[in-house]
């Protein structure tokens, strides 16, 4: 990657995922001492916040799967 030179705009070969800004979940997660994507109603994630937690979970799972896939590609190549 270091010897590839300047990356052109629109070149997303190194793009794995785009994550939202989960500031509203950070405080709940900090208080509950849990990851943002594992918050429950008992932790204060009620109603629409619980939907946001589910979205957070899906995005972080997608990120983890993307990293795993890239790692496996590098290991086999």
Short mmCIF file of C-alpha atoms in Angstrom, two decimals:
data_model
loop_
_atom_site.label_atom_id
_atom_site.label_comp_id
_atom_site.label_asym_id
_atom_site.label_seq_id
_atom_site.Cartn_x
_atom_site.Cartn_y
_atom_site.Cartn_z
CA UNK A 1 0.00 0.00 0.00
CA UNK A 2 2.84 2.40 0.72
CA UNK A 3 4.40 1.89 -2.69
CA UNK A 4 1.12 2.42 -4.59
CA UNK A 5 1.51 6.19 -4.82
CA UNK A 6 -1.34 8.69 -4.66
CA UNK A 7 -4.84 7.26 -4.39
CA UNK A 8 -7.21 8.82 -6.93
CA UNK A 9 -10.59 10.16 -5.79
CA UNK A 10 -13.26 7.53 -6.31
CA UNK A 11 -10.76 4.68 -5.91
CA UNK A 12 -12.33 2.54 -3.21
CA UNK A 13 -10.12 -0.54 -3.38
CA UNK A 14 -9.20 0.00 0.27
CA UNK A 15 -12.72 0.86 1.43
CA UNK A 16 -14.12 -1.73 3.82
CA UNK A 17 -17.08 0.01 5.47
CA UNK A 18 -18.61 3.35 6.30
CA UNK A 19 -19.76 3.78 9.88
CA UNK A 20 -22.15 6.40 11.16
CA UNK A 21 -21.41 8.66 14.08
CA UNK A 22 -22.97 6.86 17.04
CA UNK A 23 -22.55 9.64 19.62
CA UNK A 24 -26.02 9.10 21.05
CA UNK A 25 -25.14 5.48 21.81
CA UNK A 26 -21.68 6.22 23.20
CA UNK A 27 -22.92 7.61 26.50
CA UNK A 28 -25.33 4.71 27.05
CA UNK A 29 -22.58 2.23 26.19
CA UNK A 30 -20.13 3.96 28.49
CA UNK A 31 -22.58 3.98 31.40
CA UNK A 32 -23.54 0.34 30.78
CA UNK A 33 -19.90 -0.67 30.19
CA UNK A 34 -20.94 -2.50 27.06
CA UNK A 35 -20.31 -2.15 23.33
CA UNK A 36 -22.73 0.20 21.54
CA UNK A 37 -24.06 -2.67 19.44
CA UNK A 38 -24.96 -4.77 22.51
CA UNK A 39 -27.18 -2.29 24.38
CA UNK A 40 -30.56 -3.51 25.63
CA UNK A 41 -33.68 -1.78 26.95
CA UNK A 42 -32.38 -2.27 30.49
CA UNK A 43 -29.36 -0.16 29.50
CA UNK A 44 -31.62 2.70 28.38
CA UNK A 45 -31.86 1.83 24.69
CA UNK A 46 -35.62 2.17 24.26
CA UNK A 47 -37.81 2.61 21.18
CA UNK A 48 -36.05 4.21 18.25
CA UNK A 49 -32.74 3.99 20.11
CA UNK A 50 -33.05 0.18 20.04
CA UNK A 51 -33.44 0.34 16.25
CA UNK A 52 -30.29 2.47 16.15
CA UNK A 53 -28.49 -0.20 18.21
CA UNK A 54 -29.55 -2.82 15.65
CA UNK A 55 -28.24 -0.65 12.82
CA UNK A 56 -24.99 -0.20 14.72
CA UNK A 57 -24.71 -3.98 15.17
CA UNK A 58 -25.22 -4.60 11.44
CA UNK A 59 -22.63 -2.00 10.46
CA UNK A 60 -19.98 -3.26 12.88
CA UNK A 61 -20.67 -6.86 11.83
CA UNK A 62 -20.24 -5.85 8.19
CA UNK A 63 -16.96 -4.14 9.09
CA UNK A 64 -15.69 -7.22 10.93
CA UNK A 65 -16.66 -9.49 8.04
CA UNK A 66 -14.94 -7.15 5.58
CA UNK A 67 -11.74 -7.16 7.61
CA UNK A 68 -11.88 -10.96 7.91
CA UNK A 69 -12.41 -11.38 4.17
CA UNK A 70 -9.48 -9.08 3.37
CA UNK A 71 -7.28 -10.87 5.87
CA UNK A 72 -8.14 -14.24 4.36
CA UNK A 73 -7.40 -12.90 0.85
CA UNK A 74 -3.97 -11.73 1.98
CA UNK A 75 -3.27 -15.04 3.72
CA UNK A 76 -4.13 -17.14 0.70
CA UNK A 77 -2.40 -14.92 -1.86
#
